[in-house]
CSV table of C-alpha atoms in Angstrom, one decimal:
chain,number,residue,atom,x,y,z
A,1,MET,CA,117.8,92.8,98.5
A,2,VAL,CA,115.2,94.7,96.7
A,3,PRO,CA,115.2,99.1,96.0
A,4,ARG,CA,114.6,101.2,98.9
A,5,PRO,CA,112.2,104.1,98.2
A,6,ARG,CA,113.5,107.3,98.0
A,7,PHE,CA,111.9,111.0,99.6
A,8,GLY,CA,113.0,114.3,97.6
A,9,TYR,CA,112.4,115.8,94.2
A,10,LEU,CA,116.4,115.6,93.2
A,11,GLY,CA,116.4,111.8,94.4
A,12,ARG,CA,114.0,110.9,92.5
A,13,LEU,CA,114.3,112.4,89.1
A,14,VAL,CA,112.4,110.4,86.4
A,15,ALA,CA,114.4,107.6,84.6
A,16,VAL,CA,113.2,106.5,81.6
A,17,VAL,CA,110.4,107.5,78.6
A,18,SER,CA,109.5,104.4,76.3
A,19,LEU,CA,106.3,103.5,75.9
A,20,LEU,CA,108.1,100.2,74.6
A,21,THR,CA,108.3,99.0,78.5
A,22,LEU,CA,104.6,97.9,77.7
A,23,VAL,CA,106.2,95.5,75.1
A,24,SER,CA,108.6,93.7,76.8
A,25,ALA,CA,106.1,93.6,79.9
A,26,GLY,CA,104.6,90.6,77.3
A,27,PRO,CA,101.3,88.6,78.1
A,28,ALA,CA,100.9,86.6,81.2
A,29,PRO,CA,102.0,82.7,80.7
A,30,ALA,CA,99.0,80.8,79.7
A,31,ASP,CA,99.7,78.0,82.3
A,32,ALA,CA,99.9,81.0,85.5
A,33,PRO,CA,97.7,79.6,88.2
A,34,ALA,CA,95.2,81.3,90.2
A,35,ASP,CA,96.1,82.3,93.4
A,36,THR,CA,95.6,79.3,95.5
A,37,PRO,CA,97.1,78.3,98.0
A,38,GLU,CA,98.2,75.4,96.4
A,39,THR,CA,100.4,77.4,94.3
A,40,LEU,CA,102.0,80.2,96.6
A,41,ALA,CA,102.9,77.4,99.4
A,42,ILE,CA,106.7,77.1,100.3
A,43,THR,CA,108.6,73.5,102.1
A,44,VAL,CA,111.7,73.9,101.8
A,45,PRO,CA,114.0,70.9,100.6
A,46,SER,CA,114.9,68.1,102.6
A,47,ALA,CA,117.8,67.4,100.9
A,48,PRO,CA,120.1,69.7,99.0
A,49,GLY,CA,119.0,70.2,94.9
A,50,PRO,CA,117.7,72.8,93.1
A,51,VAL,CA,115.1,75.0,93.8
A,52,ALA,CA,112.8,75.2,90.7
A,53,VAL,CA,111.5,79.2,89.7
A,54,PRO,CA,108.1,79.2,90.6
A,55,VAL,CA,105.9,80.2,87.9
A,56,PRO,CA,104.1,83.5,88.5
A,57,SER,CA,100.5,84.2,89.8
A,58,GLU,CA,98.1,85.8,87.7
A,59,LYS,CA,98.0,88.8,90.0
A,60,ALA,CA,101.9,88.9,90.3
A,61,MET,CA,101.3,89.4,86.1
A,62,ARG,CA,98.7,91.7,86.1
A,63,TRP,CA,101.1,94.0,89.1
A,64,TYR,CA,103.5,93.8,86.8
A,65,ARG,CA,102.2,94.9,83.7
A,66,SER,CA,100.2,97.7,85.5
A,67,GLY,CA,103.3,98.6,87.3
A,68,ASN,CA,104.6,99.4,84.0
A,69,LEU,CA,102.2,100.9,82.8
A,70,LEU,CA,102.5,103.3,86.3
A,71,TRP,CA,105.9,104.0,86.0
A,72,ILE,CA,105.4,105.4,81.6
A,73,VAL,CA,102.7,107.5,83.5
A,74,ALA,CA,104.5,108.6,86.3
A,75,THR,CA,107.9,109.5,84.3
A,76,LEU,CA,106.3,111.5,82.0
A,77,TRP,CA,104.2,112.9,84.2
A,78,GLY,CA,107.5,114.0,85.7
A,79,LEU,CA,109.0,115.7,83.0
A,80,ALA,CA,105.4,117.4,82.5
A,81,VAL,CA,105.5,118.9,85.9
A,82,PRO,CA,108.7,121.3,85.5
A,83,THR,CA,107.9,121.9,82.0
A,84,LEU,CA,103.9,123.5,82.4
A,85,LEU,CA,105.7,125.0,85.2
A,86,LEU,CA,108.0,126.9,83.0
A,87,LEU,CA,105.5,127.5,80.2
A,88,SER,CA,102.7,128.8,82.7
A,89,LYS,CA,104.9,131.3,84.2
A,90,GLY,CA,104.4,129.8,87.3
A,91,SER,CA,108.0,129.4,88.4
A,92,ALA,CA,108.6,133.0,87.4
A,93,ARG,CA,105.6,134.1,89.6
A,94,LEU,CA,106.8,131.3,92.7
A,95,ARG,CA,110.6,133.7,92.3
A,96,ASP,CA,108.9,137.1,92.9
A,97,LEU,CA,106.9,135.7,95.8
A,98,ALA,CA,110.3,134.5,97.2
A,99,LEU,CA,111.6,137.7,96.3
A,100,ARG,CA,109.1,139.1,98.9
A,101,LEU,CA,109.0,137.0,101.8
A,102,GLY,CA,112.7,136.2,101.9
A,103,ARG,CA,113.7,139.8,101.1
A,104,ARG,CA,117.1,139.1,100.5
A,105,ARG,CA,118.1,137.1,97.7
A,106,PHE,CA,119.8,134.3,99.2
A,107,LEU,CA,117.1,133.5,101.7
A,108,ALA,CA,114.6,133.8,98.5
A,109,VAL,CA,116.5,130.8,97.1
A,110,GLY,CA,115.5,129.0,99.9
A,111,VAL,CA,112.2,130.1,100.1
A,112,PHE,CA,112.0,129.5,96.3
A,113,PHE,CA,112.2,125.9,96.7
A,114,LEU,CA,110.2,125.2,99.7
A,115,LEU,CA,107.1,126.8,98.0
A,116,TYR,CA,108.1,125.1,94.9
A,117,SER,CA,108.2,121.5,96.8
A,118,ALA,CA,104.6,122.4,97.9
A,119,VAL,CA,103.5,123.0,94.3
A,120,THR,CA,105.0,120.4,93.0
A,121,PHE,CA,103.9,117.7,96.1
A,122,VAL,CA,99.9,119.5,95.4
A,123,LEU,CA,100.5,118.3,91.6
A,124,ASP,CA,101.8,114.9,92.6
A,125,LEU,CA,99.7,114.6,95.1
A,126,PRO,CA,96.8,112.2,93.3
A,127,LEU,CA,99.5,109.9,91.3
A,128,SER,CA,101.6,109.5,94.4
A,129,TRP,CA,97.8,108.3,96.3
A,130,TYR,CA,96.9,106.1,94.0
A,131,ALA,CA,100.6,104.6,93.3
A,132,SER,CA,101.4,103.7,97.2
A,133,TYR,CA,97.9,103.6,98.8
A,134,VAL,CA,95.4,102.5,96.4
A,135,ARG,CA,97.0,100.3,94.2
A,136,PRO,CA,98.9,98.3,96.8
A,137,HIS,CA,96.1,97.9,98.8
A,138,ALA,CA,94.4,96.7,95.6
A,139,TYR,CA,96.6,94.1,94.9
A,140,GLU,CA,96.7,92.7,99.2
A,141,LEU,CA,100.7,93.9,99.8
A,142,SER,CA,99.5,96.3,101.9
A,143,ASN,CA,98.7,97.4,106.0
A,144,GLN,CA,99.1,101.1,106.1
A,145,THR,CA,96.4,102.8,106.8
A,146,ALA,CA,95.5,106.3,105.6
A,147,GLY,CA,96.5,108.5,108.6
A,148,LYS,CA,100.0,106.8,108.4
A,149,TRP,CA,100.4,107.6,104.7
A,150,TRP,CA,99.3,110.9,105.0
A,151,SER,CA,101.6,111.3,107.9
A,152,ASP,CA,104.6,110.0,105.8
A,153,ALA,CA,103.9,111.7,102.6
A,154,LEU,CA,104.0,115.4,104.9
A,155,LEU,CA,106.9,114.2,106.8
A,156,GLY,CA,108.6,113.2,103.6
A,157,LEU,CA,107.7,117.0,102.0
A,158,ALA,CA,109.2,118.7,104.9
A,159,VAL,CA,112.4,116.7,105.0
A,160,SER,CA,112.7,116.4,101.6
A,161,ALA,CA,112.1,120.7,101.5
A,162,VAL,CA,114.6,121.3,104.0
A,163,ILE,CA,117.1,119.2,102.5
A,164,GLY,CA,116.8,120.4,99.1
A,165,ALA,CA,116.0,123.9,100.2
A,166,LEU,CA,119.8,123.9,101.3
A,167,VAL,CA,121.0,122.2,98.4
A,168,VAL,CA,119.3,125.0,95.9
A,169,THR,CA,120.8,127.5,97.9
A,170,GLY,CA,124.6,126.1,97.8
A,171,CYS,CA,123.8,125.4,94.3
A,172,TYR,CA,122.7,129.3,93.2
A,173,TRP,CA,125.4,130.5,95.0
A,174,PHE,CA,127.9,129.0,93.0
A,175,LEU,CA,126.1,130.1,90.0
A,176,ARG,CA,126.3,133.2,90.9
A,177,TRP,CA,129.5,133.1,92.4
A,178,SER,CA,131.5,131.1,89.6
A,179,PRO,CA,129.4,131.1,86.6
A,180,ARG,CA,131.5,129.5,84.0
A,181,ARG,CA,132.7,126.6,87.2
A,182,TRP,CA,129.4,126.3,89.2
A,183,TRP,CA,128.6,122.8,88.1
A,184,LEU,CA,132.4,121.5,88.7
A,185,TRP,CA,132.3,123.1,92.4
A,186,THR,CA,128.4,122.0,93.2
A,187,GLY,CA,129.1,118.2,92.0
A,188,LEU,CA,132.3,118.2,94.0
A,189,THR,CA,130.7,119.7,97.1
A,190,SER,CA,127.9,116.5,96.6
A,191,LEU,CA,130.2,114.3,97.7
A,192,PRO,CA,131.2,115.7,101.5
A,193,PHE,CA,127.2,115.9,101.2
A,194,PHE,CA,126.7,112.4,100.3
A,195,LEU,CA,129.1,111.5,102.9
A,196,LEU,CA,126.9,113.3,105.6
A,197,GLY,CA,123.7,112.2,104.2
A,198,ALA,CA,125.0,108.4,104.6
A,199,LEU,CA,126.0,108.9,107.9
A,200,VAL,CA,122.9,111.2,109.4
A,201,GLN,CA,120.1,109.4,107.5
A,202,PRO,CA,120.2,105.6,109.6
A,203,VAL,CA,120.6,107.6,112.7
A,204,TYR,CA,117.8,110.5,112.8
A,205,ILE,CA,116.0,110.7,109.4
A,206,ASP,CA,114.5,106.4,108.7
A,207,PRO,CA,113.4,106.3,112.4
A,208,LEU,CA,111.0,109.4,111.7
A,209,PHE,CA,109.1,106.8,109.7
A,210,ASN,CA,109.4,103.7,111.1
A,211,LYS,CA,110.0,102.1,114.5
A,212,PHE,CA,114.1,100.5,114.4
A,213,GLY,CA,114.7,98.7,117.4
A,214,ALA,CA,116.9,95.1,119.0
A,215,MET,CA,116.0,92.0,117.1
A,216,LYS,CA,113.4,90.2,119.0
A,217,ASP,CA,115.3,86.7,118.0
A,218,ALA,CA,118.5,86.8,120.4
A,219,ARG,CA,119.5,83.7,119.3
A,220,LEU,CA,118.9,84.2,115.4
A,221,GLU,CA,120.5,88.0,116.1
A,222,ALA,CA,123.7,86.4,117.9
A,223,GLU,CA,124.0,83.9,114.9
A,224,ILE,CA,123.8,87.0,112.3
A,225,LEU,CA,126.8,88.5,114.2
A,226,ALA,CA,129.0,85.2,114.7
A,227,LEU,CA,128.2,85.3,110.4
A,228,ALA,CA,129.4,88.9,110.2
A,229,GLU,CA,132.0,88.1,112.3
A,230,ARG,CA,133.6,85.3,109.9
A,231,ALA,CA,132.5,88.2,107.0
A,232,GLY,CA,135.6,90.6,108.7
A,233,ILE,CA,133.0,92.9,109.3
A,234,ALA,CA,133.5,95.2,112.7
A,235,GLY,CA,131.0,96.7,114.8
A,236,SER,CA,128.5,95.6,112.5
A,237,ARG,CA,124.9,96.0,114.2
A,238,VAL,CA,121.7,94.5,113.1
A,239,TYR,CA,118.4,96.6,113.3
A,240,GLU,CA,114.6,95.2,113.1
A,241,VAL,CA,112.3,97.8,111.6
A,242,GLU,CA,108.6,97.4,112.0
A,243,LYS,CA,107.8,97.8,108.8
A,244,SER,CA,104.3,95.5,108.8
A,245,VAL,CA,102.5,98.6,110.2
A,246,ASP,CA,103.0,99.7,106.0
A,247,THR,CA,103.4,96.5,104.0
A,248,LYS,CA,103.0,92.5,103.7
A,249,THR,CA,106.0,92.6,101.1
A,250,VAL,CA,109.3,91.7,102.9
A,251,ASN,CA,113.1,93.3,102.4
A,252,ALA,CA,116.5,93.9,104.2
A,253,TYR,CA,119.3,96.5,103.3
A,254,VAL,CA,122.6,98.2,104.1
A,255,THR,CA,122.8,101.7,105.3
A,256,GLY,CA,125.1,104.4,106.4
A,257,PHE,CA,129.3,104.0,107.0
A,258,LEU,CA,131.6,104.3,109.6
A,259,ASN,CA,130.2,104.2,112.8
A,260,THR,CA,126.5,104.1,111.9
A,261,LYS,CA,126.9,101.5,109.2
A,262,ARG,CA,124.0,98.9,110.0
A,263,ILE,CA,122.0,96.3,108.0
A,264,VAL,CA,118.2,96.2,108.5
A,265,LEU,CA,116.0,93.9,108.4
A,266,TRP,CA,111.8,94.2,108.2
A,267,ASP,CA,109.7,92.5,110.5
A,268,THR,CA,107.9,90.9,107.5
A,269,LEU,CA,110.7,89.3,106.6
A,270,LEU,CA,111.9,87.8,109.4
A,271,ALA,CA,108.1,86.4,110.4
A,272,LYS,CA,108.3,85.0,106.5
A,273,LEU,CA,112.0,83.8,106.5
A,274,GLU,CA,112.9,80.5,108.0
A,275,ARG,CA,116.6,80.5,110.0
A,276,ARG,CA,118.9,79.2,106.9
A,277,GLU,CA,117.4,81.6,104.6
A,278,THR,CA,117.7,84.7,106.7
A,279,LEU,CA,121.4,84.4,107.4
A,280,PHE,CA,121.5,83.9,103.4
A,281,VAL,CA,120.0,87.4,102.9
A,282,MET,CA,122.5,88.8,106.0
A,283,GLY,CA,125.1,87.5,104.2
A,284,HIS,CA,124.4,89.1,101.2
A,285,GLU,CA,124.0,92.0,102.6
A,286,MET,CA,127.1,92.2,104.4
A,287,GLY,CA,128.4,91.3,100.6
A,288,HIS,CA,127.6,94.9,100.1
A,289,TYR,CA,129.8,96.0,102.9
A,290,VAL,CA,132.7,93.7,102.2
A,291,LEU,CA,133.2,94.5,98.7
A,292,GLY,CA,132.7,98.1,99.5
A,293,HIS,CA,129.9,98.6,97.6
A,294,VAL,CA,128.7,101.8,99.5
A,295,TRP,CA,131.8,103.6,99.1
A,296,ARG,CA,131.5,103.0,95.1
A,297,GLY,CA,127.7,103.7,95.6
A,298,ILE,CA,128.9,107.6,97.0
A,299,LEU,CA,131.8,108.3,94.5
A,300,LEU,CA,129.4,107.2,91.4
A,301,GLY,CA,126.1,109.6,92.9
A,302,THR,CA,129.3,112.4,92.8
A,303,LEU,CA,130.6,111.5,89.2
A,304,LEU,CA,127.0,111.3,88.1
A,305,VAL,CA,125.7,114.2,89.7
A,306,LEU,CA,129.0,115.9,88.2
A,307,PHE,CA,127.8,114.8,84.9
A,308,GLY,CA,124.5,116.1,85.1
A,309,LEU,CA,125.2,119.8,86.2
A,310,TRP,CA,127.8,120.1,82.9
A,311,VAL,CA,125.1,118.6,80.6
A,312,VAL,CA,123.0,121.4,82.2
A,313,HIS,CA,125.7,123.9,82.0
A,314,ARG,CA,126.5,123.1,78.5
A,315,THR,CA,122.5,123.3,77.5
A,316,ALA,CA,120.8,125.7,79.3
A,317,GLY,CA,121.8,129.0,78.4
A,318,GLY,CA,120.8,128.6,74.9
A,319,LEU,CA,117.4,127.2,76.0
A,320,LEU,CA,117.0,130.3,78.4
A,321,ALA,CA,118.3,132.6,75.6
A,322,ARG,CA,115.7,131.1,73.3
A,323,PHE,CA,112.6,130.4,75.6
A,324,GLY,CA,113.8,132.7,78.3
A,325,ASP,CA,110.3,134.9,77.2
A,326,ARG,CA,108.0,132.7,77.4
A,327,PHE,CA,109.3,130.8,80.5
A,328,GLY,CA,108.5,134.7,82.6
A,329,GLY,CA,111.7,136.5,81.2
A,330,VAL,CA,113.8,134.2,82.9
A,331,HIS,CA,116.9,134.5,81.4
A,332,GLU,CA,120.2,133.7,83.3
A,333,LEU,CA,120.1,130.4,84.7
A,334,SER,CA,121.7,132.0,87.7
A,335,ASP,CA,117.5,133.0,88.5
A,336,VAL,CA,116.0,130.5,90.5
A,337,ALA,CA,112.8,130.8,88.2
A,338,SER,CA,115.3,128.7,85.9
A,339,LEU,CA,114.6,125.5,88.7
A,340,PRO,CA,112.4,123.4,87.0
A,341,LEU,CA,114.5,123.7,84.0
A,342,LEU,CA,117.6,122.4,85.9
A,343,LEU,CA,115.5,120.0,87.2
A,344,LEU,CA,114.0,119.2,83.8
A,345,LEU,CA,117.5,118.4,81.8
A,346,LEU,CA,118.9,116.2,85.2
A,347,SER,CA,115.9,114.2,84.4
A,348,LEU,CA,116.7,113.6,81.2
A,349,VAL,CA,120.4,112.8,82.0
A,350,SER,CA,118.9,110.7,84.2
A,351,LEU,CA,117.0,109.2,81.2
A,352,ALA,CA,120.0,108.2,79.4
A,353,LEU,CA,122.4,106.7,81.9
A,354,SER,CA,119.8,104.7,83.4
A,355,PRO,CA,120.7,101.5,81.5
A,356,ALA,CA,124.3,101.6,82.3
A,357,TYR,CA,123.8,102.8,86.2
A,358,LEU,CA,121.5,100.0,86.7
A,359,ALA,CA,123.7,97.4,85.0
A,360,VAL,CA,126.6,98.5,87.7
A,361,SER,CA,124.0,98.1,90.3
A,362,ARG,CA,123.0,94.9,88.9
A,363,GLN,CA,126.4,93.4,88.8
A,364,ALA,CA,127.1,94.8,92.4
A,365,GLU,CA,123.7,92.9,93.7
A,366,HIS,CA,125.1,90.0,92.1
A,367,GLU,CA,128.3,90.0,93.5
A,368,SER,CA,126.9,90.4,97.3
A,369,ASP,CA,124.6,87.0,95.7
A,370,ARG,CA,127.9,85.2,95.4
A,371,PHE,CA,129.5,86.2,98.4
A,372,GLY,CA,127.0,85.3,100.4
A,373,LEU,CA,126.8,82.0,98.8
A,374,GLU,CA,130.6,81.4,99.6
A,375,LEU,CA,129.9,82.8,103.3
A,376,THR,CA,126.8,80.3,104.3
A,377,ARG,CA,127.3,77.4,101.8
A,378,ASP,CA,123.6,77.0,101.9
A,379,ASN,CA,122.4,76.7,98.0
A,380,SER,CA,118.8,75.8,98.8
A,381,ALA,CA,118.2,78.4,101.4
A,382,ALA,CA,119.5,81.1,99.4
A,383,ALA,CA,117.0,79.7,96.5
A,384,MET,CA,114.4,79.6,98.8
A,385,ALA,CA,114.7,83.4,100.0
A,386,PHE,CA,114.7,84.5,96.7
A,387,VAL,CA,111.2,82.3,95.9
A,388,LYS,CA,109.8,84.0,99.0
A,389,LEU,CA,110.8,87.2,97.9
A,390,GLN,CA,109.2,86.6,94.7
A,391,GLN,CA,105.9,85.4,95.5
A,392,GLU,CA,105.7,87.8,98.4
A,393,ASN,CA,106.3,90.8,96.7
A,394,LEU,CA,104.1,89.6,93.5
A,395,SER,CA,107.7,89.7,91.5
A,396,ASN,CA,108.0,88.4,87.9
A,397,PRO,CA,110.8,86.6,87.9
A,398,ARG,CA,111.7,86.6,84.0
A,399,PRO,CA,111.0,90.1,83.0
A,400,GLY,CA,111.0,91.5,79.4
A,401,TRP,CA,114.7,92.7,78.5
A,402,LEU,CA,113.4,96.8,78.3
A,403,TYR,CA,112.4,96.4,81.8
A,404,LYS,CA,115.7,95.2,82.8
A,405,LEU,CA,117.5,97.2,81.2
A,406,TRP,CA,115.5,100.5,82.0
A,407,ARG,CA,114.1,99.8,85.7
A,408,SER,CA,115.9,96.6,87.1
A,409,SER,CA,118.6,98.0,90.2
A,410,HIS,CA,118.9,93.7,91.2
A,411,PRO,CA,119.1,90.6,89.2
A,412,PRO,CA,116.1,89.3,87.7
A,413,LEU,CA,114.6,86.5,90.6
A,414,GLY,CA,114.7,84.1,88.0
A,415,GLU,CA,118.1,84.5,87.6
A,416,ARG,CA,118.9,85.0,91.4
A,417,ILE,CA,117.6,81.6,92.2
A,418,ASP,CA,119.2,79.6,88.6
A,419,PHE,CA,122.7,80.8,90.6
A,420,ALA,CA,121.4,80.0,93.7
A,421,ASN,CA,121.4,76.2,92.6
A,422,THR,CA,124.7,76.0,90.2
A,423,TYR,CA,127.0,78.1,91.8
A,424,ARG,CA,129.5,75.3,94.4
A,425,PRO,CA,133.0,75.6,94.0
A,426,TRP,CA,133.3,74.8,97.5
A,427,GLU,CA,131.9,70.8,96.3
A,428,THR,CA,135.0,70.4,93.2
A,429,GLY,CA,137.4,72.5,95.1
A,430,GLN,CA,137.7,75.3,92.8
A,431,PRO,CA,139.2,78.5,94.4
A,432,LEU,CA,136.2,80.8,96.0
A,433,ARG,CA,136.5,84.9,94.8
A,434,TYR,CA,135.9,86.4,98.1
A,435,GLU,CA,137.8,83.5,100.1
A,436,ASP,CA,140.7,86.2,101.1
A,437,ARG,CA,137.8,88.4,102.9
A,438,MET,CA,136.8,86.1,104.8
A,439,ARG,CA,138.0,84.5,108.6
A,440,PRO,CA,137.9,81.0,109.0
């Protein structure tokens, strides 16, 4: 329903640098009410009818505008860190240390990435602490203790460092084995790596951070499984995750594939949404499976990696030839000390491709909304689910166009509420787009 956080340096490459994002935020509406109980009260309509898009609270608009500023700072910082490590010759020094510790060049690449991860973790720490601990607490969106934050941060560092060391070692092996086609072999290898990650993450990685289990409400679980049967999903699994130890926000998502595919609901969502609203959310998540969005995402990710590495291949050599001495004698891309440059260039590719990638993501989310509506035919429940997502997560339902273009992986909640109100082809006898995907 909303984007999930990602661990790892390769997974969190920055998307965009644009100070104009502040313009997209705009001023808060003049009539935006304060956070009073009357403003936040939600009642499900007793009869079908359009659900109004709530005016965002003053707190929500502050969260939105400060989030835009924080995103700009984080993006600039994400570009600055690898640049500074290159210009300060810090990357070359880390390489020398890795060669002494790893002794063999093959092992030294993995050791280098472990050292690089530790250094960047420390450099990122003040901003990470503020963004994911101080700020959510200031807006009353977090239940997380400082101890849990540190535990998750260090565990995330360990997981991303180990996985990243394997990825980077493979990349630099291809660089030495095939200097002209390394980008192709590395990109193609990313496909089975993505598939393996999709299989492993739900079972072995996600439970490291939160407790997953069967739903506590057996009746609601039976209704969800019956809905999955109608959606044509065989062997579906539904998990409840204890996210209330970390956050007050609500979310649900799909993950895994083949025998590890599952739909995950945060316990905060189950506590704050009514039964009908939860069933629509489940219909939306089932749509991702039925419409093949998981596979599409893996294939698209592979293509993006291929393109990004090709850009690195075409540009890095010239940059190293010109600035290699300033980087501490890093003249070849096969030198592991070039890793900050590789990551910086991939970040810039991500920056350029973000609008296209996010547009594809928004379209997939929109089609999953359509699927959920056709499966449940409960427009008011769908609209109210989006209203609660807006209010519980302090969302701006009508963000500026630059925000939507550069940051939004989901359609704005205002648009989703409007669609939930108006999409009713079954009432006029029109054919349903996904009727052939559902069982009677």
